[in-house]
């Protein structure tokens, strides 16, 4: 009986000690890692001549990658020139790969409402969502590339922003693809290469 009580006590003590250790955690350790010597951003320092802990960037430092490009190139990032005028032409080199990328992103993000051809009859609209205007309306054929970029970036009326879902380079690729869709519905057959023109003519007959 006495042995049993002792065992129970020992166990209670163990629970207490382990519990206390768990609660205090790493703070009982004398070396607090989170209290090591360091400078906060822009803090003073007597170590450097200018009295600041933060060091200036070395000369000729250039930001790299997409974010660096954004920081340096406002048109790419905003779709606007001088802060408020939509840029006429996308500030990227458009080739077949960009258009294919734009098609891929468009089909994922835009076609559910705007439809695969851009008529505004996507599946979500067929199920009752507000119908967007057709990309083949003269007004939307005439707007600047920067306007499309801006609608994706900031949203428009009932349409929400895609800024968090589509990265800037892909937004421009989508603009290039929308231009391709617009062209596809307004081709001047005489301007096509001969074999394409023939193929189209035979379809029209
Ligand atoms: C959930 C449905 C939906 C999706 C997805 C969607 N849109 Fe829209 N979009 C709309 C609606 C609805 C309008 C009309 C909004 C209004 O007039 O209030 C619109 C309008 C527009 C306009 C026309 C603005 C104007 O001046 O009339 C553009 C351009 C546009 N969307 C581009 C896009 C692009 C590019 C994508 C893909 C990145 C996209 N939308 C994805 C629903 C959508």
mmCIF file of C-alpha atoms and ligand atoms in Angstrom:
data_model
loop_
_atom_site.group_PDB
_atom_site.id
_atom_site.type_symbol
_atom_site.label_atom_id
_atom_site.label_comp_id
_atom_site.label_asym_id
_atom_site.label_seq_id
_atom_site.Cartn_x
_atom_site.Cartn_y
_atom_site.Cartn_z
ATOM 1 C CA UNK A 1 0.000 0.000 0.000
ATOM 2 C CA UNK A 2 2.746 2.428 1.030
ATOM 3 C CA UNK A 3 4.765 1.497 -2.027
ATOM 4 C CA UNK A 4 1.788 2.277 -4.178
ATOM 5 C CA UNK A 5 1.403 5.793 -2.703
ATOM 6 C CA UNK A 6 5.101 6.449 -3.233
ATOM 7 C CA UNK A 7 4.897 5.415 -6.853
ATOM 8 C CA UNK A 8 1.921 7.696 -7.314
ATOM 9 C CA UNK A 9 3.811 10.620 -5.722
ATOM 10 C CA UNK A 10 6.873 10.016 -7.843
ATOM 11 C CA UNK A 11 4.709 10.016 -10.910
ATOM 12 C CA UNK A 12 3.008 13.290 -9.876
ATOM 13 C CA UNK A 13 6.405 14.907 -9.323
ATOM 14 C CA UNK A 14 7.545 13.779 -12.749
ATOM 15 C CA UNK A 15 4.413 15.225 -14.357
ATOM 16 C CA UNK A 16 4.997 18.527 -12.528
ATOM 17 C CA UNK A 17 8.641 18.829 -13.548
ATOM 18 C CA UNK A 18 8.034 17.898 -17.189
ATOM 19 C CA UNK A 19 4.998 20.224 -17.256
ATOM 20 C CA UNK A 20 7.012 23.118 -15.831
ATOM 21 C CA UNK A 21 9.761 22.539 -18.408
ATOM 22 C CA UNK A 22 7.254 22.464 -21.235
ATOM 23 C CA UNK A 23 5.593 25.679 -20.084
ATOM 24 C CA UNK A 24 8.819 27.654 -19.695
ATOM 25 C CA UNK A 25 10.158 26.140 -22.901
ATOM 26 C CA UNK A 26 13.451 27.384 -24.247
ATOM 27 C CA UNK A 27 13.368 30.428 -21.939
ATOM 28 C CA UNK A 28 15.035 28.410 -19.140
ATOM 29 C CA UNK A 29 18.042 27.946 -21.373
ATOM 30 C CA UNK A 30 20.455 30.783 -20.483
ATOM 31 C CA UNK A 31 21.303 31.453 -24.164
ATOM 32 C CA UNK A 32 18.146 33.034 -25.593
ATOM 33 C CA UNK A 33 18.502 32.746 -29.342
ATOM 34 C CA UNK A 34 15.894 35.374 -29.902
ATOM 35 C CA UNK A 35 17.775 37.839 -27.737
ATOM 36 C CA UNK A 36 21.089 37.674 -29.502
ATOM 37 C CA UNK A 37 22.870 40.883 -30.524
ATOM 38 C CA UNK A 38 21.461 42.251 -33.778
ATOM 39 C CA UNK A 39 20.367 45.527 -35.366
ATOM 40 C CA UNK A 40 16.795 46.420 -36.189
ATOM 41 C CA UNK A 41 16.261 47.951 -39.645
ATOM 42 C CA UNK A 42 17.577 51.547 -39.787
ATOM 43 C CA UNK A 43 18.849 51.391 -36.229
ATOM 44 C CA UNK A 44 21.769 53.601 -35.121
ATOM 45 C CA UNK A 45 25.253 52.160 -34.918
ATOM 46 C CA UNK A 46 28.555 53.589 -33.784
ATOM 47 C CA UNK A 47 30.397 51.006 -35.835
ATOM 48 C CA UNK A 48 29.972 52.712 -39.200
ATOM 49 C CA UNK A 49 31.002 56.266 -40.056
ATOM 50 C CA UNK A 50 27.544 57.437 -41.104
ATOM 51 C CA UNK A 51 26.090 56.202 -37.822
ATOM 52 C CA UNK A 52 23.580 53.819 -39.477
ATOM 53 C CA UNK A 53 23.444 50.061 -39.001
ATOM 54 C CA UNK A 54 21.799 49.498 -42.419
ATOM 55 C CA UNK A 55 24.359 49.375 -45.199
ATOM 56 C CA UNK A 56 23.790 51.044 -48.585
ATOM 57 C CA UNK A 57 23.579 48.768 -51.655
ATOM 58 C CA UNK A 58 26.920 48.351 -53.398
ATOM 59 C CA UNK A 59 27.289 50.561 -56.488
ATOM 60 C CA UNK A 60 25.616 49.275 -59.700
ATOM 61 C CA UNK A 61 23.430 46.777 -57.846
ATOM 62 C CA UNK A 62 20.601 45.694 -60.163
ATOM 63 C CA UNK A 63 17.446 43.940 -58.944
ATOM 64 C CA UNK A 64 17.097 40.563 -60.683
ATOM 65 C CA UNK A 65 14.167 38.457 -61.827
ATOM 66 C CA UNK A 66 10.543 39.408 -62.358
ATOM 67 C CA UNK A 67 10.218 41.458 -59.187
ATOM 68 C CA UNK A 68 13.353 43.381 -60.070
ATOM 69 C CA UNK A 69 11.925 44.106 -63.502
ATOM 70 C CA UNK A 70 8.713 45.351 -61.918
ATOM 71 C CA UNK A 71 10.573 47.656 -59.617
ATOM 72 C CA UNK A 72 12.461 49.202 -62.493
ATOM 73 C CA UNK A 73 9.799 49.192 -65.161
ATOM 74 C CA UNK A 74 6.523 50.795 -64.186
ATOM 75 C CA UNK A 75 4.836 50.222 -67.569
ATOM 76 C CA UNK A 76 5.346 46.491 -67.232
ATOM 77 C CA UNK A 77 3.966 46.566 -63.709
ATOM 78 C CA UNK A 78 1.061 49.004 -64.143
ATOM 79 C CA UNK A 79 0.185 48.971 -67.854
ATOM 80 C CA UNK A 80 0.358 52.769 -67.762
ATOM 81 C CA UNK A 81 2.759 55.392 -69.049
ATOM 82 C CA UNK A 82 3.454 58.473 -66.935
ATOM 83 C CA UNK A 83 1.302 56.979 -64.220
ATOM 84 C CA UNK A 84 -2.120 57.420 -65.849
ATOM 85 C CA UNK A 85 -2.139 56.813 -69.634
ATOM 86 C CA UNK A 86 -2.723 53.189 -70.745
ATOM 87 C CA UNK A 87 0.206 51.936 -72.776
ATOM 88 C CA UNK A 88 -0.801 51.320 -76.405
ATOM 89 C CA UNK A 89 1.302 48.181 -76.971
ATOM 90 C CA UNK A 90 2.278 45.506 -74.450
ATOM 91 C CA UNK A 91 5.843 46.129 -73.185
ATOM 92 C CA UNK A 92 6.947 42.571 -73.981
ATOM 93 C CA UNK A 93 8.259 40.811 -77.059
ATOM 94 C CA UNK A 94 5.334 38.759 -78.385
ATOM 95 C CA UNK A 95 6.125 35.516 -80.180
ATOM 96 C CA UNK A 96 4.315 32.209 -80.701
ATOM 97 C CA UNK A 97 5.409 30.913 -77.260
ATOM 98 C CA UNK A 98 4.022 33.989 -75.489
ATOM 99 C CA UNK A 99 0.716 33.639 -77.350
ATOM 100 C CA UNK A 100 0.552 29.935 -76.444
ATOM 101 C CA UNK A 101 1.215 30.796 -72.804
ATOM 102 C CA UNK A 102 -1.481 33.472 -73.021
ATOM 103 C CA UNK A 103 -3.912 30.945 -74.500
ATOM 104 C CA UNK A 104 -3.194 28.541 -71.666
ATOM 105 C CA UNK A 105 -3.722 31.192 -68.969
ATOM 106 C CA UNK A 106 -6.748 32.679 -70.755
ATOM 107 C CA UNK A 107 -8.433 29.287 -70.978
ATOM 108 C CA UNK A 108 -7.867 28.757 -67.259
ATOM 109 C CA UNK A 109 -8.720 32.178 -65.875
ATOM 110 C CA UNK A 110 -10.856 34.063 -68.394
ATOM 111 C CA UNK A 111 -12.758 31.532 -70.528
ATOM 112 C CA UNK A 112 -15.125 30.479 -67.685
ATOM 113 C CA UNK A 113 -16.868 33.838 -68.142
ATOM 114 C CA UNK A 114 -15.565 35.353 -71.367
ATOM 115 C CA UNK A 115 -15.811 32.100 -73.364
ATOM 116 C CA UNK A 116 -13.074 30.388 -75.382
ATOM 117 C CA UNK A 117 -13.471 32.837 -78.272
ATOM 118 C CA UNK A 118 -14.123 35.909 -76.115
ATOM 119 C CA UNK A 119 -17.807 36.353 -76.928
ATOM 120 C CA UNK A 120 -18.730 36.614 -73.248
ATOM 121 C CA UNK A 121 -20.704 33.364 -73.186
ATOM 122 C CA UNK A 122 -18.570 31.231 -70.833
ATOM 123 C CA UNK A 123 -20.027 28.441 -68.733
ATOM 124 C CA UNK A 124 -20.319 30.628 -65.606
ATOM 125 C CA UNK A 125 -22.365 33.128 -67.613
ATOM 126 C CA UNK A 126 -24.570 30.348 -68.985
ATOM 127 C CA UNK A 127 -25.287 29.447 -65.357
ATOM 128 C CA UNK A 128 -26.432 32.973 -64.547
ATOM 129 C CA UNK A 129 -23.416 35.231 -63.859
ATOM 130 C CA UNK A 130 -23.497 38.710 -65.376
ATOM 131 C CA UNK A 131 -22.582 38.577 -69.083
ATOM 132 C CA UNK A 132 -19.376 40.482 -69.872
ATOM 133 C CA UNK A 133 -19.096 42.439 -73.118
ATOM 134 C CA UNK A 134 -17.634 40.613 -76.134
ATOM 135 C CA UNK A 135 -13.948 41.202 -76.809
ATOM 136 C CA UNK A 136 -15.014 41.627 -80.439
ATOM 137 C CA UNK A 137 -17.047 44.780 -79.747
ATOM 138 C CA UNK A 138 -15.459 47.686 -81.579
ATOM 139 C CA UNK A 139 -14.928 49.536 -78.284
ATOM 140 C CA UNK A 140 -12.846 46.703 -76.823
ATOM 141 C CA UNK A 141 -11.014 46.191 -80.116
ATOM 142 C CA UNK A 142 -9.957 49.829 -79.939
ATOM 143 C CA UNK A 143 -8.773 50.045 -76.316
ATOM 144 C CA UNK A 144 -5.055 49.958 -75.532
ATOM 145 C CA UNK A 145 -3.185 46.807 -74.489
ATOM 146 C CA UNK A 146 -2.624 48.563 -71.150
ATOM 147 C CA UNK A 147 -6.395 48.714 -70.618
ATOM 148 C CA UNK A 148 -6.678 44.903 -70.614
ATOM 149 C CA UNK A 149 -3.718 44.671 -68.294
ATOM 150 C CA UNK A 150 -5.374 47.177 -65.969
ATOM 151 C CA UNK A 151 -8.714 45.305 -65.894
ATOM 152 C CA UNK A 152 -6.896 42.097 -64.904
ATOM 153 C CA UNK A 153 -4.806 43.944 -62.319
ATOM 154 C CA UNK A 154 -7.528 46.015 -60.656
ATOM 155 C CA UNK A 155 -10.766 44.305 -61.641
ATOM 156 C CA UNK A 156 -13.664 46.021 -63.409
ATOM 157 C CA UNK A 157 -17.230 46.360 -62.094
ATOM 158 C CA UNK A 158 -18.552 42.868 -61.357
ATOM 159 C CA UNK A 159 -15.216 41.296 -62.341
ATOM 160 C CA UNK A 160 -12.697 40.900 -59.579
ATOM 161 C CA UNK A 161 -8.967 41.524 -59.710
ATOM 162 C CA UNK A 162 -6.632 38.786 -60.932
ATOM 163 C CA UNK A 163 -3.503 40.465 -59.562
ATOM 164 C CA UNK A 164 -2.947 37.791 -56.928
ATOM 165 C CA UNK A 165 -3.587 34.904 -59.319
ATOM 166 C CA UNK A 166 -1.880 35.871 -62.553
ATOM 167 C CA UNK A 167 1.657 37.203 -62.542
ATOM 168 C CA UNK A 168 2.399 40.307 -64.605
ATOM 169 C CA UNK A 169 4.229 38.523 -67.447
ATOM 170 C CA UNK A 170 1.263 36.154 -67.825
ATOM 171 C CA UNK A 171 -1.206 39.077 -67.811
ATOM 172 C CA UNK A 172 0.641 40.510 -70.800
ATOM 173 C CA UNK A 173 0.640 37.083 -72.459
ATOM 174 C CA UNK A 174 -3.154 36.982 -72.001
ATOM 175 C CA UNK A 175 -3.435 40.417 -73.621
ATOM 176 C CA UNK A 176 -1.461 39.073 -76.600
ATOM 177 C CA UNK A 177 -3.825 36.093 -76.822
ATOM 178 C CA UNK A 178 -6.947 38.292 -76.644
ATOM 179 C CA UNK A 179 -5.506 40.294 -79.550
ATOM 180 C CA UNK A 180 -5.053 36.994 -81.391
ATOM 181 C CA UNK A 181 -8.698 36.074 -80.713
ATOM 182 C CA UNK A 182 -9.799 39.486 -81.964
ATOM 183 C CA UNK A 183 -7.722 39.048 -85.099
ATOM 184 C CA UNK A 184 -9.136 35.569 -85.629
ATOM 185 C CA UNK A 185 -12.639 37.023 -85.892
ATOM 186 C CA UNK A 186 -11.632 39.848 -88.213
ATOM 187 C CA UNK A 187 -9.132 38.351 -90.615
ATOM 188 C CA UNK A 188 -8.722 40.020 -93.973
ATOM 189 C CA UNK A 189 -8.341 36.882 -96.041
ATOM 190 C CA UNK A 190 -6.125 38.601 -98.636
ATOM 191 C CA UNK A 191 -3.566 39.356 -95.895
ATOM 192 C CA UNK A 192 -3.054 35.684 -95.049
ATOM 193 C CA UNK A 193 -0.215 33.583 -96.478
ATOM 194 C CA UNK A 194 -1.401 31.911 -99.705
ATOM 195 C CA UNK A 195 -1.926 28.389 -98.321
ATOM 196 C CA UNK A 196 -3.807 29.690 -95.240
ATOM 197 C CA UNK A 197 -5.935 31.940 -97.430
ATOM 198 C CA UNK A 198 -6.881 28.999 -99.608
ATOM 199 C CA UNK A 199 -7.805 26.906 -96.575
ATOM 200 C CA UNK A 200 -10.017 29.712 -95.223
ATOM 201 C CA UNK A 201 -11.611 30.344 -98.628
ATOM 202 C CA UNK A 202 -12.505 26.665 -98.959
ATOM 203 C CA UNK A 203 -14.129 26.768 -95.487
ATOM 204 C CA UNK A 204 -16.176 29.841 -96.444
ATOM 205 C CA UNK A 205 -17.596 28.230 -99.562
HETATM 206 C C1 LIG B 1 -16.183 35.319 -63.049
HETATM 207 C C2 LIG B 1 -16.381 35.791 -64.376
HETATM 208 C C3 LIG B 1 -15.234 36.496 -65.055
HETATM 209 C C4 LIG B 1 -13.961 36.052 -65.243
HETATM 210 C C5 LIG B 1 -13.388 34.721 -64.815
HETATM 211 C C6 LIG B 1 -13.274 37.090 -65.966
HETATM 212 N N1 LIG B 1 -14.107 38.134 -66.206
HETATM 213 FE FE1 LIG B 1 -13.663 39.803 -67.256
HETATM 214 N N2 LIG B 1 -15.553 40.502 -66.940
HETATM 215 C C7 LIG B 1 -16.545 39.822 -66.266
HETATM 216 C C8 LIG B 1 -17.729 40.646 -66.204
HETATM 217 C C9 LIG B 1 -19.056 40.250 -65.575
HETATM 218 C C10 LIG B 1 -17.410 41.856 -66.851
HETATM 219 C C11 LIG B 1 -18.317 43.081 -66.983
HETATM 220 C C12 LIG B 1 -18.209 43.803 -65.645
HETATM 221 C C13 LIG B 1 -19.100 45.003 -65.521
HETATM 222 O O1 LIG B 1 -19.409 45.643 -66.546
HETATM 223 O O2 LIG B 1 -19.464 45.313 -64.372
HETATM 224 C C14 LIG B 1 -16.035 41.714 -67.305
HETATM 225 C C15 LIG B 1 -15.380 42.663 -68.033
HETATM 226 C C16 LIG B 1 -14.129 42.506 -68.611
HETATM 227 C C17 LIG B 1 -13.515 43.429 -69.522
HETATM 228 C C18 LIG B 1 -14.187 44.637 -70.142
HETATM 229 C C19 LIG B 1 -14.106 45.906 -69.410
HETATM 230 C C20 LIG B 1 -14.925 46.945 -70.172
HETATM 231 O O3 LIG B 1 -14.381 48.007 -70.448
HETATM 232 O O4 LIG B 1 -16.111 46.693 -70.477
HETATM 233 C C21 LIG B 1 -12.288 42.922 -69.816
HETATM 234 C C22 LIG B 1 -11.262 43.543 -70.743
HETATM 235 C C23 LIG B 1 -12.135 41.694 -69.105
HETATM 236 N N3 LIG B 1 -13.267 41.468 -68.380
HETATM 237 C C24 LIG B 1 -11.026 40.887 -69.167
HETATM 238 C C25 LIG B 1 -10.911 39.676 -68.490
HETATM 239 C C26 LIG B 1 -9.748 38.847 -68.534
HETATM 240 C C27 LIG B 1 -8.517 39.150 -69.358
HETATM 241 C C28 LIG B 1 -9.987 37.772 -67.745
HETATM 242 C C29 LIG B 1 -9.048 36.649 -67.386
HETATM 243 C C30 LIG B 1 -7.850 37.018 -66.732
HETATM 244 C C31 LIG B 1 -11.316 37.928 -67.194
HETATM 245 N N4 LIG B 1 -11.851 39.089 -67.666
HETATM 246 C C32 LIG B 1 -11.934 37.018 -66.353
HETATM 247 C C33 LIG B 1 -16.452 38.564 -65.722
HETATM 248 C C34 LIG B 1 -15.308 37.807 -65.671
#
